Tab-separated table of C-alpha atoms and ligand atoms in Angstrom:
chain	number	residue	atom	x	y	z
E	1	MET	CA	-60.754	40.069	9.683
E	2	THR	CA	-62.017	43.621	8.738
E	3	PHE	CA	-61.694	44.124	4.910
E	4	GLU	CA	-61.195	47.130	3.170
E	5	PRO	CA	-62.384	47.651	-0.984
E	6	THR	CA	-59.039	49.047	-1.607
E	7	LEU	CA	-56.569	47.927	-4.102
E	8	ASP	CA	-53.476	49.039	-1.303
E	9	PHE	CA	-55.547	46.733	0.763
E	10	ALA	CA	-55.597	43.619	-1.191
E	11	ARG	CA	-52.035	43.649	-2.425
E	12	GLN	CA	-51.168	43.943	1.704
E	13	LEU	CA	-53.153	40.896	1.602
E	14	ASP	CA	-51.787	39.055	-1.019
E	15	ALA	CA	-47.791	40.154	0.773
E	16	GLN	CA	-48.557	39.326	3.397
E	17	ASP	CA	-50.165	35.445	1.898
E	18	PRO	CA	-47.792	32.608	2.680
E	19	LEU	CA	-48.829	30.601	-0.417
E	20	ARG	CA	-48.514	34.017	-3.048
E	21	ASP	CA	-45.727	32.237	-4.220
E	22	PHE	CA	-47.754	29.304	-5.635
E	23	ARG	CA	-49.965	31.304	-8.785
E	24	GLN	CA	-46.590	31.021	-10.760
E	25	GLN	CA	-47.153	27.459	-11.180
E	26	PHE	CA	-49.850	27.788	-13.305
E	27	LEU	CA	-50.895	28.960	-16.365
E	28	ILE	CA	-53.722	31.257	-17.129
E	29	PRO	CA	-55.225	31.899	-19.782
E	30	PRO	CA	-55.052	35.344	-21.544
E	31	ALA	CA	-58.146	37.950	-21.528
E	32	PRO	CA	-59.449	40.024	-24.593
E	33	ASN	CA	-56.909	42.423	-23.335
E	34	GLY	CA	-53.247	40.287	-23.686
E	35	ASP	CA	-53.456	41.051	-19.114
E	36	ASP	CA	-54.594	37.105	-17.129
E	37	SER	CA	-57.803	36.676	-16.974
E	38	LEU	CA	-59.096	36.830	-14.085
E	39	TYR	CA	-59.798	33.407	-13.815
E	40	PHE	CA	-62.842	31.626	-11.356
E	41	CYS	CA	-63.576	28.454	-12.532
E	42	GLY	CA	-61.362	26.718	-11.003
E	43	ASN	CA	-64.856	24.896	-9.342
E	44	SER	CA	-65.185	24.191	-13.097
E	45	LEU	CA	-61.520	22.959	-14.736
E	46	GLY	CA	-59.291	24.221	-12.417
E	47	LEU	CA	-55.896	25.422	-14.189
E	48	GLN	CA	-52.901	24.245	-16.076
E	49	PRO	CA	-50.024	23.166	-13.408
E	50	ARG	CA	-46.466	24.289	-14.968
E	51	THR	CA	-45.002	21.360	-14.241
E	52	ALA	CA	-48.613	18.845	-15.556
E	53	ARG	CA	-46.422	19.082	-19.173
E	54	ALA	CA	-43.347	17.320	-19.018
E	55	ALA	CA	-45.609	14.402	-16.323
E	56	ALA	CA	-46.944	13.242	-19.468
E	57	GLU	CA	-43.953	13.811	-21.564
E	58	GLN	CA	-42.039	11.136	-19.342
E	59	GLN	CA	-44.839	8.922	-19.639
E	60	PHE	CA	-44.894	9.171	-23.937
E	61	ARG	CA	-40.415	9.231	-23.381
E	62	ASN	CA	-41.314	5.778	-21.407
E	63	TRP	CA	-43.817	4.218	-24.124
E	64	GLU	CA	-41.077	5.181	-27.222
E	65	GLN	CA	-38.791	3.768	-24.928
E	66	LEU	CA	-40.353	1.111	-23.327
E	67	ALA	CA	-43.649	0.114	-24.928
E	68	VAL	CA	-45.190	-3.463	-23.498
E	69	GLU	CA	-41.771	-2.890	-21.140
E	70	GLY	CA	-43.048	0.342	-19.676
E	71	HIS	CA	-45.347	-1.550	-17.453
E	72	PHE	CA	-42.277	-3.212	-15.414
E	73	LYS	CA	-39.196	-0.607	-16.114
E	74	GLY	CA	-38.839	2.717	-15.390
E	75	GLU	CA	-38.450	4.734	-12.541
E	76	THR	CA	-42.577	5.092	-12.593
E	77	PRO	CA	-43.732	1.525	-13.796
E	78	TRP	CA	-47.363	2.147	-15.141
E	79	MET	CA	-48.094	-1.733	-13.259
E	80	HIS	CA	-48.524	0.213	-9.987
E	81	PHE	CA	-48.645	4.068	-10.932
E	82	HIS	CA	-52.309	4.131	-9.309
E	83	LYS	CA	-50.976	3.200	-6.122
E	84	ARG	CA	-48.213	6.293	-7.234
E	85	LEU	CA	-51.798	8.820	-5.824
E	86	GLU	CA	-52.848	6.625	-3.158
E	87	GLU	CA	-51.495	8.552	0.175
E	88	ALA	CA	-52.261	12.249	-1.298
E	89	SER	CA	-54.983	11.639	-2.192
E	90	ALA	CA	-56.333	9.565	0.768
E	91	ARG	CA	-55.191	13.243	2.539
E	92	VAL	CA	-57.182	14.814	0.360
E	93	VAL	CA	-59.976	13.414	1.751
E	94	GLY	CA	-59.551	12.436	5.673
E	95	ALA	CA	-58.792	8.700	4.340
E	96	LYS	CA	-56.320	5.520	4.963
E	97	PRO	CA	-54.286	4.409	1.720
E	98	VAL	CA	-56.645	1.159	1.444
E	99	GLU	CA	-59.707	3.374	0.791
E	100	VAL	CA	-58.788	4.979	-2.026
E	101	VAL	CA	-58.070	4.804	-5.819
E	102	VAL	CA	-57.719	6.666	-8.261
E	103	MET	CA	-59.069	5.222	-10.692
E	104	ASN	CA	-62.124	5.930	-15.237
E	105	ASN	CA	-64.057	9.021	-14.571
E	106	LEU	CA	-66.412	10.363	-11.583
E	107	THR	CA	-69.540	9.343	-13.261
E	108	THR	CA	-68.178	5.559	-14.081
E	109	ASN	CA	-67.165	5.437	-9.741
E	110	LEU	CA	-70.779	6.791	-8.750
E	111	HIS	CA	-72.329	3.807	-11.239
E	112	LEU	CA	-69.320	1.156	-9.499
E	113	LEU	CA	-70.174	2.241	-6.428
E	114	LEU	CA	-73.843	2.031	-5.887
E	115	ILE	CA	-73.939	-1.663	-7.858
E	116	SER	CA	-71.846	-1.926	-4.934
E	117	PHE	CA	-74.274	0.351	-2.545
E	118	TYR	CA	-77.509	0.606	-3.160
E	119	GLN	CA	-79.137	-3.021	-2.685
E	120	PRO	CA	-82.749	-2.400	-2.386
E	121	THR	CA	-84.669	-4.703	-0.861
E	122	ALA	CA	-88.987	-5.134	-0.980
E	123	THR	CA	-89.186	-2.860	1.437
E	124	ARG	CA	-85.686	-0.876	2.099
E	125	TYR	CA	-85.055	0.520	-1.200
E	126	LYS	CA	-85.557	4.904	-1.397
E	127	VAL	CA	-82.446	6.692	-2.618
E	128	LEU	CA	-82.511	10.178	-0.743
E	129	MET	CA	-80.506	12.759	-2.779
E	130	GLU	CA	-80.336	16.545	-2.908
E	131	GLY	CA	-82.795	18.245	-5.516
E	132	GLY	CA	-81.072	19.849	-7.953
E	133	ALA	CA	-78.417	18.177	-8.056
E	134	PHE	CA	-75.700	18.077	-10.854
E	135	PRO	CA	-77.435	16.063	-13.671
E	136	SER	CA	-75.418	13.054	-14.283
E	137	ASP	CA	-76.029	12.660	-10.129
E	138	GLN	CA	-79.307	12.576	-11.607
E	139	TYR	CA	-79.099	10.425	-14.435
E	140	ALA	CA	-76.648	8.125	-12.651
E	141	LEU	CA	-79.235	7.699	-9.879
E	142	GLU	CA	-82.652	7.385	-11.392
E	143	THR	CA	-80.922	4.164	-14.117
E	144	GLN	CA	-79.830	2.622	-11.317
E	145	VAL	CA	-82.933	2.433	-9.836
E	146	ARG	CA	-84.760	1.529	-12.916
E	147	MET	CA	-81.940	-1.006	-13.278
E	148	ARG	CA	-83.278	-2.692	-10.617
E	149	GLY	CA	-86.897	-2.620	-11.654
E	150	LEU	CA	-87.879	0.291	-9.654
E	151	ASP	CA	-89.476	3.776	-10.451
E	152	PRO	CA	-87.626	6.443	-9.784
E	153	ASP	CA	-90.353	8.870	-8.541
E	154	ASP	CA	-91.451	6.795	-6.233
E	155	ALA	CA	-87.576	5.192	-5.173
E	156	ILE	CA	-86.047	8.486	-5.358
E	157	VAL	CA	-86.544	11.064	-2.216
E	158	GLU	CA	-85.221	14.598	-2.985
E	159	LEU	CA	-84.605	17.161	-0.504
E	160	VAL	CA	-86.067	20.708	-1.429
E	161	PRO	CA	-85.283	24.162	0.559
E	162	ARG	CA	-87.946	25.447	2.118
E	163	PRO	CA	-90.902	27.689	0.454
E	164	GLY	CA	-88.604	31.020	-0.210
E	165	GLU	CA	-85.538	29.817	0.799
E	166	HIS	CA	-82.196	28.417	-1.265
E	167	THR	CA	-80.810	25.871	0.445
E	168	LEU	CA	-81.416	23.434	2.684
E	169	ARG	CA	-81.235	23.295	6.011
E	170	THR	CA	-79.653	20.456	8.577
E	171	GLU	CA	-82.286	19.680	10.997
E	172	ASP	CA	-84.501	18.991	7.249
E	173	ILE	CA	-82.698	16.976	5.868
E	174	LEU	CA	-82.169	14.991	9.180
E	175	ALA	CA	-85.417	14.859	10.190
E	176	LYS	CA	-86.699	12.666	7.055
E	177	ILE	CA	-83.375	10.340	7.150
E	178	ALA	CA	-85.718	9.994	9.828
E	179	GLU	CA	-89.027	9.844	9.079
E	180	LEU	CA	-87.838	7.795	5.644
E	181	GLY	CA	-86.345	5.190	8.175
E	182	ASP	CA	-86.617	1.559	7.817
E	183	SER	CA	-87.314	1.940	3.885
E	184	LEU	CA	-84.429	3.384	3.414
E	185	CYS	CA	-81.444	1.879	1.266
E	186	THR	CA	-79.354	4.321	0.767
E	187	ILE	CA	-77.799	8.483	0.349
E	188	LEU	CA	-75.541	9.943	-1.810
E	189	MET	CA	-76.016	13.818	-1.939
E	190	GLY	CA	-72.826	16.284	-3.333
E	191	GLY	CA	-70.322	17.028	0.066
E	192	ILE	CA	-70.841	21.058	-1.955
E	193	ASN	CA	-73.646	21.410	-4.082
E	194	TYR	CA	-73.082	22.510	-7.513
E	195	TYR	CA	-75.522	25.000	-7.829
E	196	THR	CA	-75.783	26.751	-4.239
E	197	GLY	CA	-71.639	26.090	-3.142
E	198	GLN	CA	-73.614	24.921	0.017
E	199	VAL	CA	-71.841	22.665	1.848
E	200	TYR	CA	-73.419	19.681	3.735
E	201	ASP	CA	-73.000	18.298	7.386
E	202	MET	CA	-71.675	15.913	5.771
E	203	ALA	CA	-70.914	13.743	9.699
E	204	ALA	CA	-74.164	14.448	10.654
E	205	ILE	CA	-75.385	13.277	7.447
E	206	THR	CA	-73.556	10.091	7.947
E	207	GLU	CA	-74.491	8.876	11.695
E	208	ALA	CA	-77.968	9.605	10.963
E	209	GLY	CA	-77.736	7.071	7.115
E	210	HIS	CA	-76.242	4.944	9.546
E	211	ALA	CA	-78.620	5.123	12.591
E	212	VAL	CA	-81.747	4.156	10.268
E	213	GLY	CA	-79.435	1.304	8.395
E	214	ALA	CA	-78.471	3.175	5.230
E	215	MET	CA	-75.012	3.365	3.476
E	216	VAL	CA	-74.197	6.678	3.431
E	217	GLY	CA	-71.738	8.063	-0.296
E	218	PHE	CA	-70.474	11.380	-1.238
E	219	ASP	CA	-70.372	12.935	-4.531
E	220	LEU	CA	-67.298	15.098	-4.118
E	221	ALA	CA	-66.535	17.189	-7.152
E	222	HIS	CA	-66.366	20.279	-5.949
E	223	ALA	CA	-66.019	18.928	-1.965
E	224	ALA	CA	-62.163	17.894	-2.832
E	225	GLY	CA	-58.896	19.797	-3.149
E	226	ASN	CA	-61.763	22.464	-1.591
E	227	ILE	CA	-62.385	21.862	1.766
E	228	PRO	CA	-60.797	19.849	4.435
E	229	LEU	CA	-62.536	16.426	4.549
E	230	HIS	CA	-63.207	13.900	7.180
E	231	LEU	CA	-63.904	10.697	4.859
E	232	HIS	CA	-62.823	7.818	7.491
E	233	ASP	CA	-63.935	10.270	10.993
E	234	TRP	CA	-67.174	10.611	8.943
E	235	ASP	CA	-67.272	7.308	8.622
E	236	VAL	CA	-69.077	7.851	5.253
E	237	ASP	CA	-69.339	4.481	3.213
E	238	PHE	CA	-68.664	5.679	-0.437
E	239	ALA	CA	-67.613	8.533	-2.579
E	240	CYS	CA	-66.033	9.651	-5.723
E	241	TRP	CA	-64.714	13.037	-7.518
E	242	CYS	CA	-63.230	14.482	-10.001
E	243	SER	CA	-59.456	15.220	-10.372
E	244	TYR	CA	-60.293	18.398	-13.123
E	245	LYS	CA	-61.542	21.195	-10.887
E	246	TYR	CA	-60.083	21.731	-7.628
E	247	LEU	CA	-57.249	19.324	-8.283
E	248	ASN	CA	-56.446	20.689	-11.244
E	249	SER	CA	-55.430	17.617	-13.309
E	250	GLY	CA	-56.542	18.225	-17.032
E	251	PRO	CA	-60.182	17.903	-19.114
E	252	GLY	CA	-61.472	14.680	-18.441
E	253	GLY	CA	-59.135	13.554	-16.071
E	254	VAL	CA	-59.123	10.933	-13.584
E	255	SER	CA	-61.623	10.420	-10.889
E	256	GLY	CA	-61.091	9.305	-7.066
E	257	ALA	CA	-62.553	6.257	-5.879
E	258	PHE	CA	-63.419	5.757	-1.601
E	259	VAL	CA	-64.186	2.440	0.242
E	260	HIS	CA	-65.045	3.080	3.737
E	261	GLU	CA	-61.953	0.187	5.431
E	262	ARG	CA	-64.698	-1.855	6.773
E	263	PHE	CA	-66.032	-3.110	3.388
E	264	ALA	CA	-61.756	-3.416	3.011
E	265	ASP	CA	-61.654	-7.408	3.688
E	266	ARG	CA	-65.603	-8.291	1.889
E	267	PRO	CA	-64.801	-9.991	-1.456
E	268	ASP	CA	-68.381	-10.723	-1.088
E	269	LEU	CA	-70.075	-8.008	-1.187
E	270	VAL	CA	-71.815	-7.291	-4.777
E	271	ARG	CA	-69.281	-5.705	-7.296
E	272	LEU	CA	-68.929	-5.551	-11.465
E	273	ALA	CA	-65.314	-6.302	-11.351
E	274	GLY	CA	-61.996	-6.540	-14.294
E	275	TRP	CA	-58.854	-7.803	-14.521
E	276	TRP	CA	-57.178	-4.230	-12.839
E	277	GLY	CA	-59.404	-5.043	-8.899
E	278	TYR	CA	-58.074	-8.648	-8.544
E	279	ASP	CA	-55.709	-9.782	-6.250
E	280	ASP	CA	-52.818	-8.397	-7.703
E	281	LYS	CA	-50.163	-11.143	-6.413
E	282	GLU	CA	-52.137	-14.189	-8.980
E	283	ARG	CA	-53.343	-11.114	-11.858
E	284	PHE	CA	-51.087	-12.712	-14.545
E	285	GLN	CA	-52.395	-16.215	-13.211
E	286	MET	CA	-55.185	-15.042	-15.525
E	287	LYS	CA	-57.268	-17.631	-12.859
E	288	LYS	CA	-60.706	-18.505	-13.216
E	289	GLY	CA	-62.880	-17.000	-10.431
E	290	PHE	CA	-62.497	-13.014	-9.351
E	291	ARG	CA	-60.882	-12.408	-6.444
E	292	PRO	CA	-60.392	-8.867	-5.242
E	293	MET	CA	-57.418	-6.911	-3.530
E	294	ARG	CA	-58.208	-5.410	-0.445
E	295	GLY	CA	-59.719	-1.719	-0.127
E	296	ALA	CA	-60.600	0.970	-2.581
E	297	ALA	CA	-58.013	-1.696	-5.229
E	298	GLY	CA	-60.449	-4.570	-5.426
E	299	TRP	CA	-63.530	-1.619	-7.952
E	300	GLN	CA	-60.808	-1.152	-10.569
E	301	LEU	CA	-61.728	-2.729	-13.664
E	302	SER	CA	-58.788	-1.901	-16.125
E	303	ASN	CA	-55.317	-0.792	-15.913
E	304	GLY	CA	-54.420	2.750	-15.338
E	305	ALA	CA	-54.966	5.593	-17.694
E	306	ILE	CA	-51.375	6.481	-16.859
E	307	LEU	CA	-50.959	10.105	-19.498
E	308	THR	CA	-53.594	11.267	-17.329
E	309	LEU	CA	-52.451	9.138	-14.161
E	310	ALA	CA	-49.531	11.299	-14.171
E	311	VAL	CA	-50.999	15.052	-14.686
E	312	HIS	CA	-53.360	14.066	-11.904
E	313	GLU	CA	-50.158	13.104	-9.592
E	314	ALA	CA	-48.111	16.282	-10.929
E	315	ALA	CA	-50.912	18.792	-9.436
E	316	LEU	CA	-51.614	16.806	-6.408
E	317	ALA	CA	-47.639	17.557	-5.749
E	318	ILE	CA	-48.233	21.395	-6.138
E	319	HIS	CA	-51.779	20.831	-3.258
E	320	GLU	CA	-49.194	19.130	-1.209
E	321	ALA	CA	-46.493	21.611	-0.804
E	322	ALA	CA	-48.501	24.003	-0.752
E	323	GLY	CA	-49.376	22.498	2.967
E	324	GLY	CA	-52.625	20.750	2.403
E	325	MET	CA	-56.077	21.178	2.634
E	326	GLU	CA	-55.436	22.941	6.113
E	327	ALA	CA	-54.056	25.738	4.436
E	328	LEU	CA	-55.741	26.042	1.614
E	329	ARG	CA	-59.228	26.499	3.537
E	330	ARG	CA	-57.152	29.520	5.381
E	331	LYS	CA	-56.436	31.253	2.176
E	332	SER	CA	-59.656	30.041	0.942
E	333	GLU	CA	-62.065	31.824	3.500
E	334	LEU	CA	-60.317	34.858	3.016
E	335	LEU	CA	-60.345	35.081	-0.368
E	336	THR	CA	-64.054	34.218	-0.305
E	337	GLY	CA	-64.298	36.546	2.413
E	338	TYR	CA	-63.295	39.608	0.282
E	339	LEU	CA	-65.382	38.510	-2.718
E	340	GLU	CA	-68.211	37.614	-0.454
E	341	PHE	CA	-67.815	41.868	0.975
E	342	LEU	CA	-67.138	43.377	-2.219
E	343	ILE	CA	-70.284	42.549	-3.092
E	344	THR	CA	-72.488	43.170	-0.043
E	345	ARG	CA	-71.342	46.357	0.112
E	346	LEU	CA	-72.829	47.127	-3.142
E	347	SER	CA	-76.136	46.929	-1.449
E	348	LEU	CA	-78.522	45.632	-4.741
E	349	PRO	CA	-82.050	45.025	-4.028
E	350	LYS	CA	-82.640	40.871	-3.296
E	351	SER	CA	-84.539	41.806	-6.856
E	352	ARG	CA	-81.283	42.098	-8.839
E	353	LEU	CA	-78.602	40.367	-7.193
E	354	GLU	CA	-78.480	37.633	-4.210
E	355	ILE	CA	-75.403	34.998	-3.195
E	356	ILE	CA	-77.142	32.583	-2.401
E	357	THR	CA	-74.172	30.529	-1.004
E	358	PRO	CA	-74.840	30.358	2.518
E	359	GLN	CA	-73.076	33.891	4.500
E	360	ASP	CA	-71.546	30.858	7.363
E	361	PRO	CA	-68.492	30.023	5.989
E	362	ALA	CA	-68.351	26.373	7.591
E	363	GLN	CA	-71.152	25.795	5.097
E	364	ARG	CA	-69.062	27.033	2.214
E	365	GLY	CA	-66.019	26.936	-0.028
E	366	CYS	CA	-64.327	28.727	-2.171
E	367	GLN	CA	-67.095	29.467	-4.626
E	368	LEU	CA	-70.227	32.325	-4.385
E	369	SER	CA	-72.855	32.131	-6.527
E	370	LEU	CA	-74.657	34.511	-7.667
E	371	LEU	CA	-78.419	35.078	-8.386
E	372	VAL	CA	-78.727	37.023	-10.535
E	373	HIS	CA	-83.176	38.428	-11.211
E	374	GLN	CA	-82.861	41.176	-14.309
E	375	GLY	CA	-79.866	40.627	-16.748
E	376	GLY	CA	-77.972	38.501	-15.725
E	377	ARG	CA	-77.313	36.690	-18.858
E	378	ASP	CA	-75.855	40.176	-19.891
E	379	LEU	CA	-73.950	40.624	-16.985
E	380	PHE	CA	-72.051	36.676	-17.537
E	381	GLU	CA	-71.147	38.346	-20.991
E	382	HIS	CA	-69.952	41.688	-19.350
E	383	LEU	CA	-67.405	39.205	-16.769
E	384	MET	CA	-65.839	37.735	-19.845
E	385	GLY	CA	-66.272	40.847	-22.321
E	386	VAL	CA	-63.241	42.062	-20.071
E	387	GLY	CA	-60.886	39.108	-18.952
E	388	VAL	CA	-62.953	38.161	-16.041
E	389	ILE	CA	-64.036	34.067	-15.780
E	390	GLY	CA	-67.230	32.285	-13.982
E	391	ASP	CA	-69.710	30.578	-15.725
E	392	TRP	CA	-72.938	30.825	-16.291
E	393	ARG	CA	-75.406	28.021	-14.612
E	394	GLU	CA	-79.337	28.202	-15.953
E	395	PRO	CA	-81.646	30.045	-16.023
E	396	ASN	CA	-80.206	32.874	-14.163
E	397	VAL	CA	-76.973	31.879	-11.691
E	398	ILE	CA	-73.457	32.940	-12.280
E	399	ARG	CA	-71.497	31.232	-10.498
E	400	LEU	CA	-67.446	32.607	-8.889
E	401	ALA	CA	-64.476	30.736	-7.633
E	402	PRO	CA	-61.437	32.344	-6.523
E	403	VAL	CA	-59.105	28.928	-5.779
E	404	PRO	CA	-56.393	29.881	-2.840
E	405	LEU	CA	-53.503	28.148	-5.208
E	406	TYR	CA	-53.705	30.611	-8.286
E	407	ASN	CA	-55.996	34.458	-7.486
E	408	THR	CA	-54.699	36.921	-5.291
E	409	PHE	CA	-56.720	38.611	-2.701
E	410	GLU	CA	-55.616	41.564	-5.828
E	411	ASP	CA	-58.081	39.597	-8.214
E	412	VAL	CA	-60.819	39.414	-6.315
E	413	TYR	CA	-60.512	42.902	-5.244
E	414	ARG	CA	-60.917	43.441	-9.781
E	415	VAL	CA	-63.967	41.678	-9.914
E	416	GLY	CA	-65.476	43.391	-7.471
E	417	GLN	CA	-64.159	46.635	-9.290
E	418	VAL	CA	-66.122	45.486	-12.646
E	419	LEU	CA	-69.415	44.308	-10.486
E	420	ALA	CA	-69.129	48.268	-9.044
E	421	GLY	CA	-69.214	49.121	-12.421
E	422	TRP	CA	-71.911	47.119	-13.888
E	423	ALA	CA	-74.398	48.052	-10.945
E	424	HIS	CA	-73.835	51.912	-10.743
E	425	GLN	CA	-74.246	51.870	-15.028
E	426	ALA	CA	-77.592	49.588	-15.008
E	427	GLU	CA	-78.989	52.208	-12.295
Y	1	PLP	C1	-68.472	17.813	-12.337
Y	1	PLP	C2	-69.352	17.173	-11.804
Y	1	PLP	C3	-69.690	15.805	-12.455
Y	1	PLP	C4	-69.205	15.649	-13.832
Y	1	PLP	O1	-68.499	14.498	-14.405
Y	1	PLP	P1	-67.464	13.663	-14.844
Y	1	PLP	O2	-68.537	11.847	-14.843
Y	1	PLP	O3	-66.343	13.856	-14.277
Y	1	PLP	O4	-68.755	13.804	-15.904
Y	1	PLP	C5	-70.382	14.800	-11.958
Y	1	PLP	N1	-70.938	14.637	-10.904
Y	1	PLP	C6	-71.059	16.502	-10.228
Y	1	PLP	C7	-71.732	16.771	-9.190
Y	1	PLP	C8	-69.714	17.493	-10.164
Y	1	PLP	O5	-70.223	18.775	-10.119
């Protein structure tokens, strides 16, 4: 598409947008002047669906009227509540229902999965991850490695971009996997790097990891609900994601976990267990000796956090109504492409502002990361002051993520105007 830098053009794209009505289903926080803010932070916390409150209230009512009986009675018995989310979650990540479960929070799930899928031996004990991964992932791996009596400096191998580059080349990732060979136990990478917005080639990484006998997993915090995923077909071993970024399920909302079907009937796989992962036909017989449910559900520890699960169910319903990931992705490529076009048009020298997210749409999702070499913090404060909500990542990156469910081309145009004003003023 040939973009034009005019309000008319942006409005024309909005008028043609098959997803335009979905914005009405979200609550948009006000800007300082009372208008709707330009919310470009759905990569950090997605907006509140209008249906979220009613979904939680329904469960408050069940608790009020049924109390403990709510586990078995009412329209949505709590006992089986997590199953209500299985199919929609499976579609979000390209999995079979038996391969997914919604439980806990993201970092907790990462630990639970690493317990099972990082099983080092004396010779095969290395873990490969991207350098500069989200801190929680770094700390999770560091402590998992220490827990096995290993030295993180020796066991953890980090991939870094070539000098002068900001993102990783797939060829370099694959070469490192081959080089580590028999010493490589597990690969854990983001599906999308939170800082640069780069999408990694999960299919190729998984294939290369399996070729050397390693387990391969992804943290999909920035990928779930953002880009199409095919975890089952890519043959990924394990993955987890959060529900509060692109899946709009509220602060600290529940997380999802994926375990490939080939492990569905592997009760022998090492894991940390709890009663909710016990075979549900016999769970309440309270027997000695752990017998897991089939599939990912066998990794559950505790009975479900119903209030947040209910909100997640409501948010997933919007995702489904929009036509799922393929429909969202079509709009997303245009929205992010339009933002890139408007920023590129400013012709700022690299020494001032540089987009470090890959230009190739296949290698990015919604987010663009702007590396601002001078006055980055001032620009960020300026954006927030005029109602553009993005986020700041130390030392000098502003992340802006137009989200296809609720952002408009006009939103993007207006952000472009604010950036243009800043660029000229600073000249
Ligand atoms: C957002 C994010 C987290 C957050 O973890 P929580 O356990 O949900 O607090 C972890 N890892 C990555 C890669 C993230 O983007």
